[in-house]
PDB file of N, CA and C in Angstrom:
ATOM      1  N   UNK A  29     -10.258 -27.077  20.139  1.00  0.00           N
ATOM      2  CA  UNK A  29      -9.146 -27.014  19.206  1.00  0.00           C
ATOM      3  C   UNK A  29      -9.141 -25.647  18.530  1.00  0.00           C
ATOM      4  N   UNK A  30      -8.206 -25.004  18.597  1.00  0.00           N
ATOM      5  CA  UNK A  30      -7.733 -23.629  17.975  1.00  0.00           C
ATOM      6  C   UNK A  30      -7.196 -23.589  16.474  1.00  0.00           C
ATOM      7  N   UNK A  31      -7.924 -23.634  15.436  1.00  0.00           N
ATOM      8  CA  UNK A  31      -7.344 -23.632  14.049  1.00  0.00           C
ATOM      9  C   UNK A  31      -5.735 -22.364  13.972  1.00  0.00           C
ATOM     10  N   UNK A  32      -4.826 -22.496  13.572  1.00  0.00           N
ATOM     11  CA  UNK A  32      -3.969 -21.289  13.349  1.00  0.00           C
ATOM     12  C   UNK A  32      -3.556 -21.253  11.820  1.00  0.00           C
ATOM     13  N   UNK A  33      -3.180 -20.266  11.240  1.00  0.00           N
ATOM     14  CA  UNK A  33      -3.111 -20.282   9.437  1.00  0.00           C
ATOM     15  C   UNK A  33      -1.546 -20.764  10.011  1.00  0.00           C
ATOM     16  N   UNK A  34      -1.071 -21.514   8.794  1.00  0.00           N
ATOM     17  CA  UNK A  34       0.206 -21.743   8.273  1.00  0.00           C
ATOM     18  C   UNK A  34       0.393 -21.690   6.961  1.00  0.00           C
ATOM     19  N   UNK A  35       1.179 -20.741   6.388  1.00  0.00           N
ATOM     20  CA  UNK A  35       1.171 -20.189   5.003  1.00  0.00           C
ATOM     21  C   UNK A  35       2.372 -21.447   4.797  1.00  0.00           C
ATOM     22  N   UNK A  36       2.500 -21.425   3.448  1.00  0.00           N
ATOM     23  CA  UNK A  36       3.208 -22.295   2.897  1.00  0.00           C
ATOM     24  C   UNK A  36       4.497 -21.251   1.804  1.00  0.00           C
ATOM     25  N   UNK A  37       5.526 -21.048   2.656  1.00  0.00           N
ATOM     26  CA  UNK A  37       6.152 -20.004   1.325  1.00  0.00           C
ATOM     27  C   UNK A  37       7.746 -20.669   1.190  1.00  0.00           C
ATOM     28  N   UNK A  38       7.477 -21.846   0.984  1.00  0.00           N
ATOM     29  CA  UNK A  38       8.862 -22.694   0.136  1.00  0.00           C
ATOM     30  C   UNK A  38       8.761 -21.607  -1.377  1.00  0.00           C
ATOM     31  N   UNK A  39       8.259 -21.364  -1.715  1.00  0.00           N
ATOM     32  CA  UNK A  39       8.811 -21.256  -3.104  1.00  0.00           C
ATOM     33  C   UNK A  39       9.183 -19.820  -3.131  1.00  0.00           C
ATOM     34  N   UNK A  40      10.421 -19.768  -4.188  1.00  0.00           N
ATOM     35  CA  UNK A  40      11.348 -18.960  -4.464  1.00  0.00           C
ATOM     36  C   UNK A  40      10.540 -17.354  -4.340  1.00  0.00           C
ATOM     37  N   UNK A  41       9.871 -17.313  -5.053  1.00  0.00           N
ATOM     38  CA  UNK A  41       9.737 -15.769  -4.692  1.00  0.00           C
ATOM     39  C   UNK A  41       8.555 -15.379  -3.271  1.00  0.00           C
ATOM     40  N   UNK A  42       8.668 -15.782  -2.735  1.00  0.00           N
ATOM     41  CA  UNK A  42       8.437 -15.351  -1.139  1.00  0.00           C
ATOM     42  C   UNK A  42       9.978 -14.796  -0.811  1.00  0.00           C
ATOM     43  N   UNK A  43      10.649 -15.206  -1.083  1.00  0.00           N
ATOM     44  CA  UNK A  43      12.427 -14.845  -0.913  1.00  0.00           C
ATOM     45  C   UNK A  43      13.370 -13.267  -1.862  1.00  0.00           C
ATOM     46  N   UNK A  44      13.435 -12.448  -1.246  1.00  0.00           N
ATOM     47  CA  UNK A  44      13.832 -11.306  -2.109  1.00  0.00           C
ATOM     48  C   UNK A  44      15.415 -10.628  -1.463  1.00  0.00           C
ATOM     49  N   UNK A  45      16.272 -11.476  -2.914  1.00  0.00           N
ATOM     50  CA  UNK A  45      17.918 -11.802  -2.875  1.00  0.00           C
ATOM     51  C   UNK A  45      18.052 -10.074  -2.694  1.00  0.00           C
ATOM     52  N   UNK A  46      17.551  -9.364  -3.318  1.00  0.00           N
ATOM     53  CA  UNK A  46      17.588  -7.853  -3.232  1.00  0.00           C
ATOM     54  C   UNK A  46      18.228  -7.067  -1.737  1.00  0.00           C
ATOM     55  N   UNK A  47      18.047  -8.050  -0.442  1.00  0.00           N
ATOM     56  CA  UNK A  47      18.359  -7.855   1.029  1.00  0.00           C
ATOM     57  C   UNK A  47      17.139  -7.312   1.982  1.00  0.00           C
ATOM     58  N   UNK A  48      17.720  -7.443   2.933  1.00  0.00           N
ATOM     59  CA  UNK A  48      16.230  -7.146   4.093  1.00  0.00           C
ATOM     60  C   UNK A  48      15.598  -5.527   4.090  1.00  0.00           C
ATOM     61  N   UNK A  49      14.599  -5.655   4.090  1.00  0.00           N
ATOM     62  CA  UNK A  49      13.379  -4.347   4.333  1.00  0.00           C
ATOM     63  C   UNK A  49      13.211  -4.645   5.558  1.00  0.00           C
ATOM     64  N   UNK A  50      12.371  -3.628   6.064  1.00  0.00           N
ATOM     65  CA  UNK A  50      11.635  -3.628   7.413  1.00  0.00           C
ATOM     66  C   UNK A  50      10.234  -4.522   7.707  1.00  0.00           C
ATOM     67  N   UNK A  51       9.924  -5.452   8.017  1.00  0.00           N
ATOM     68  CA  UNK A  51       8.618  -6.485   7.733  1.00  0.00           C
ATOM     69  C   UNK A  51       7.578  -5.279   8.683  1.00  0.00           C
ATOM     70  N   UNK A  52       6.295  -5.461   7.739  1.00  0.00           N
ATOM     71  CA  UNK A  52       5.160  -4.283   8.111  1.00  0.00           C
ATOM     72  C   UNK A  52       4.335  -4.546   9.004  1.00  0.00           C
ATOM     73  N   UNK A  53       4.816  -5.583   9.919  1.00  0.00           N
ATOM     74  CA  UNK A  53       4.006  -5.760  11.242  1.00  0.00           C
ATOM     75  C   UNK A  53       5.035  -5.303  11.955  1.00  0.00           C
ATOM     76  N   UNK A  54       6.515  -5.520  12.259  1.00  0.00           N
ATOM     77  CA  UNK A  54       7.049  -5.546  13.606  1.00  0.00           C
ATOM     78  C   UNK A  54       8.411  -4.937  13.096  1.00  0.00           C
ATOM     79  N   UNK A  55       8.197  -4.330  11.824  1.00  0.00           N
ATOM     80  CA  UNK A  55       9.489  -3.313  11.639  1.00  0.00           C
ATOM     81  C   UNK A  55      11.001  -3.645  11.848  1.00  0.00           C
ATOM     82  N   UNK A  56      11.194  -5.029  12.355  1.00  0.00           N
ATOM     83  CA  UNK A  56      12.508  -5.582  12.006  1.00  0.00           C
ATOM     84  C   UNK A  56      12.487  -6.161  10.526  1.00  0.00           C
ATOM     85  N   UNK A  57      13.997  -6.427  10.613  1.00  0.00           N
ATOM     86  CA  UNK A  57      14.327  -6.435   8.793  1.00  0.00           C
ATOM     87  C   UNK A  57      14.155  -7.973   8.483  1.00  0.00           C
ATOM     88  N   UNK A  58      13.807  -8.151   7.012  1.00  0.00           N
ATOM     89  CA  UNK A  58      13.496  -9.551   6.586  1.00  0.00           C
ATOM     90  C   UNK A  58      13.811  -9.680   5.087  1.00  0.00           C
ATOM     91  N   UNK A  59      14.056 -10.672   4.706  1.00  0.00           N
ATOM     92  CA  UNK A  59      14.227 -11.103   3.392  1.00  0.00           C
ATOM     93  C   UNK A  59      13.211 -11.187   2.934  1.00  0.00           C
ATOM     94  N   UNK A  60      11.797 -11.961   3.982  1.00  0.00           N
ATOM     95  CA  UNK A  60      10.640 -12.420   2.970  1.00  0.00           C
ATOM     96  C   UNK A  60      10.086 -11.442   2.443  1.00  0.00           C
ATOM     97  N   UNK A  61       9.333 -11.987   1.494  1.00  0.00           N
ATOM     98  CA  UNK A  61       7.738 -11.048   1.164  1.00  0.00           C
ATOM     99  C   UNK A  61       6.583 -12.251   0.881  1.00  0.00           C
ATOM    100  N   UNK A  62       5.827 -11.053   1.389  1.00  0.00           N
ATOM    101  CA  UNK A  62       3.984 -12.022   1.033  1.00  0.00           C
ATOM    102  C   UNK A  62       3.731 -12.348  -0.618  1.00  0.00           C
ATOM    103  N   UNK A  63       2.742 -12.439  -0.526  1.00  0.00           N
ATOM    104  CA  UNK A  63       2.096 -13.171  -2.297  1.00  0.00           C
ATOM    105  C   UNK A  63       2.206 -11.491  -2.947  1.00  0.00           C
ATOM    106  N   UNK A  64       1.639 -10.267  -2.209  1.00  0.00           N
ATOM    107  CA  UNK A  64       2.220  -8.921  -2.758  1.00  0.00           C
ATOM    108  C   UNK A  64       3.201  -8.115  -2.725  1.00  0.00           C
ATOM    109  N   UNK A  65       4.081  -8.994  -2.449  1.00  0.00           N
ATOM    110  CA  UNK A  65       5.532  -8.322  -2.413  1.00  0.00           C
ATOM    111  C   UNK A  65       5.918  -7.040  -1.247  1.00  0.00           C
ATOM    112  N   UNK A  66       5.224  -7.298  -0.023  1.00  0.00           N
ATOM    113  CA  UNK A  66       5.318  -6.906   1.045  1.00  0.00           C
ATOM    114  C   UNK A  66       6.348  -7.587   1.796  1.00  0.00           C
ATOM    115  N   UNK A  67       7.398  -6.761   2.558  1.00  0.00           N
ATOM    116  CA  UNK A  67       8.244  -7.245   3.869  1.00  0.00           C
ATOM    117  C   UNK A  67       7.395  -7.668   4.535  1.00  0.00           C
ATOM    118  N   UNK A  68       7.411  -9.165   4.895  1.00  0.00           N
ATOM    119  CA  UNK A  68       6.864  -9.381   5.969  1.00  0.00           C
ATOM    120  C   UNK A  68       7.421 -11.141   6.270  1.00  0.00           C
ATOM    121  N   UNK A  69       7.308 -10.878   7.878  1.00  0.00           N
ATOM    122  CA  UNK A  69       8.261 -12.205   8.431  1.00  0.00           C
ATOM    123  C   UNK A  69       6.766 -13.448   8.351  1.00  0.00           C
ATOM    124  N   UNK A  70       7.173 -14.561   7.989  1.00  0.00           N
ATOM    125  CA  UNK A  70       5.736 -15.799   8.243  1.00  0.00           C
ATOM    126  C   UNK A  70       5.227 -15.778   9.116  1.00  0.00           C
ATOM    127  N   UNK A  71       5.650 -15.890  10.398  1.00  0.00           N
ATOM    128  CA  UNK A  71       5.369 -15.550  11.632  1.00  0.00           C
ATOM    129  C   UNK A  71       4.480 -14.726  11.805  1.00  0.00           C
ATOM    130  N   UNK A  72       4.996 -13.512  11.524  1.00  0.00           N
ATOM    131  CA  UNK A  72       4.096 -12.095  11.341  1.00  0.00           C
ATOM    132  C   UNK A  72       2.835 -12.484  11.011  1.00  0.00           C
ATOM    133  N   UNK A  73       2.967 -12.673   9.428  1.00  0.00           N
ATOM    134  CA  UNK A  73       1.619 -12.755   8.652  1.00  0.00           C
ATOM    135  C   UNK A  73      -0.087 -13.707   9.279  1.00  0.00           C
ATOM    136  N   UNK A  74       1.462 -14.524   9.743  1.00  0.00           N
ATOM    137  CA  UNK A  74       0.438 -15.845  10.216  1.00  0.00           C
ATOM    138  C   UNK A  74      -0.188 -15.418  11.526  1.00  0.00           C
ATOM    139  N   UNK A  75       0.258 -14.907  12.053  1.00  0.00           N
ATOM    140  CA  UNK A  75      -0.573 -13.946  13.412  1.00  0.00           C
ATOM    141  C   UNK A  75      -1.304 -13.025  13.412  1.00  0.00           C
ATOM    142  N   UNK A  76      -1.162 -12.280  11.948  1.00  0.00           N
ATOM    143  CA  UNK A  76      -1.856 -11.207  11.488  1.00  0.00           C
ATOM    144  C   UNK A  76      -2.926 -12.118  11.423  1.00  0.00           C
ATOM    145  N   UNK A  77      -3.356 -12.936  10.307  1.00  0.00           N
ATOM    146  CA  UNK A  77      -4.260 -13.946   9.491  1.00  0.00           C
ATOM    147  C   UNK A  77      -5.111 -14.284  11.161  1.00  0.00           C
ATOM    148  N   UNK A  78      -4.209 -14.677  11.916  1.00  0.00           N
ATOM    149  CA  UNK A  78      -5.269 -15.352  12.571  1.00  0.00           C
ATOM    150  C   UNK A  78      -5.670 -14.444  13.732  1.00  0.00           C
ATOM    151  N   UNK A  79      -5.214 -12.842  13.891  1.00  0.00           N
ATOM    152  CA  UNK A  79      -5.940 -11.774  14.731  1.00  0.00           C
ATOM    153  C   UNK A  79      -7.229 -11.086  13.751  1.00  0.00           C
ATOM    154  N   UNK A  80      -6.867 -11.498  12.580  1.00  0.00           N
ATOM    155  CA  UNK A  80      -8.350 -10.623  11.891  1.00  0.00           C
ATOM    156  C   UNK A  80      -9.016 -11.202  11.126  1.00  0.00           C
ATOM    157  N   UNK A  81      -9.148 -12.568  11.387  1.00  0.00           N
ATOM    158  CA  UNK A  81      -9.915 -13.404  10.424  1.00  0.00           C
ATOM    159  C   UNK A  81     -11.104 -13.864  11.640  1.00  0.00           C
ATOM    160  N   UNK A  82     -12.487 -13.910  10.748  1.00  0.00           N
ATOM    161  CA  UNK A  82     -13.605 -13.795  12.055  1.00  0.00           C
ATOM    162  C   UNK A  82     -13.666 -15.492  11.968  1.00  0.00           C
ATOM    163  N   UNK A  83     -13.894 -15.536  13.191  1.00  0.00           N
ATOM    164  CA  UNK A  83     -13.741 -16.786  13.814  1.00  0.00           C
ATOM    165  C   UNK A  83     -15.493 -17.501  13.878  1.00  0.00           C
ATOM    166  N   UNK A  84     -15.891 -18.679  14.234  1.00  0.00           N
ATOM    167  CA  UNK A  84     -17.511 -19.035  14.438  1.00  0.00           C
ATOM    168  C   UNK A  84     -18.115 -18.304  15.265  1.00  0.00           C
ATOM    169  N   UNK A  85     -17.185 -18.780  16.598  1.00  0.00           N
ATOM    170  CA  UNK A  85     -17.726 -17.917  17.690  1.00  0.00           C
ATOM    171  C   UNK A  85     -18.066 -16.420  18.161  1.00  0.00           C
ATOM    172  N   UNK A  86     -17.318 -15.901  16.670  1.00  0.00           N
ATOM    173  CA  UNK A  86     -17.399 -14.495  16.859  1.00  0.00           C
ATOM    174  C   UNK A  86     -18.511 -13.950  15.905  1.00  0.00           C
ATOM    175  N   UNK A  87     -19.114 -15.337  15.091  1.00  0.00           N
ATOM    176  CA  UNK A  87     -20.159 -14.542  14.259  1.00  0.00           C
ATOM    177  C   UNK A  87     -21.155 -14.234  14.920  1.00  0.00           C
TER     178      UNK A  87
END
């Protein structure tokens, strides 16, 4: 079984009415932002999270 992150960003300010930026993994435009107010798509993040987070097998 493969754990994968799933962020949870229902709430309002993950959402920035301001209009789309460029998201800082894949440089297309997005409304969201992370918990630091970074462009970035969920998708993104959540693939980021789970390419650089050390795994058991990798300790």
């Amino acid at each position: 079984m493969i754990a994968v992150a799933l962020l949870d960003w229902r709430s309002p300010e993950h959402f920035d009415h301001s209009g789309d930026k460029p998201c800082v993994i894949c440089t297309k435009p997005t409304p969201l932002r992370s918990a630091r107010g970074k462009p970035v798509h969920k998708v993104c993040a959540e693939d980021w999270i789970d390419r650089h987070t050390v795994k058991e097998d990798d300790a």
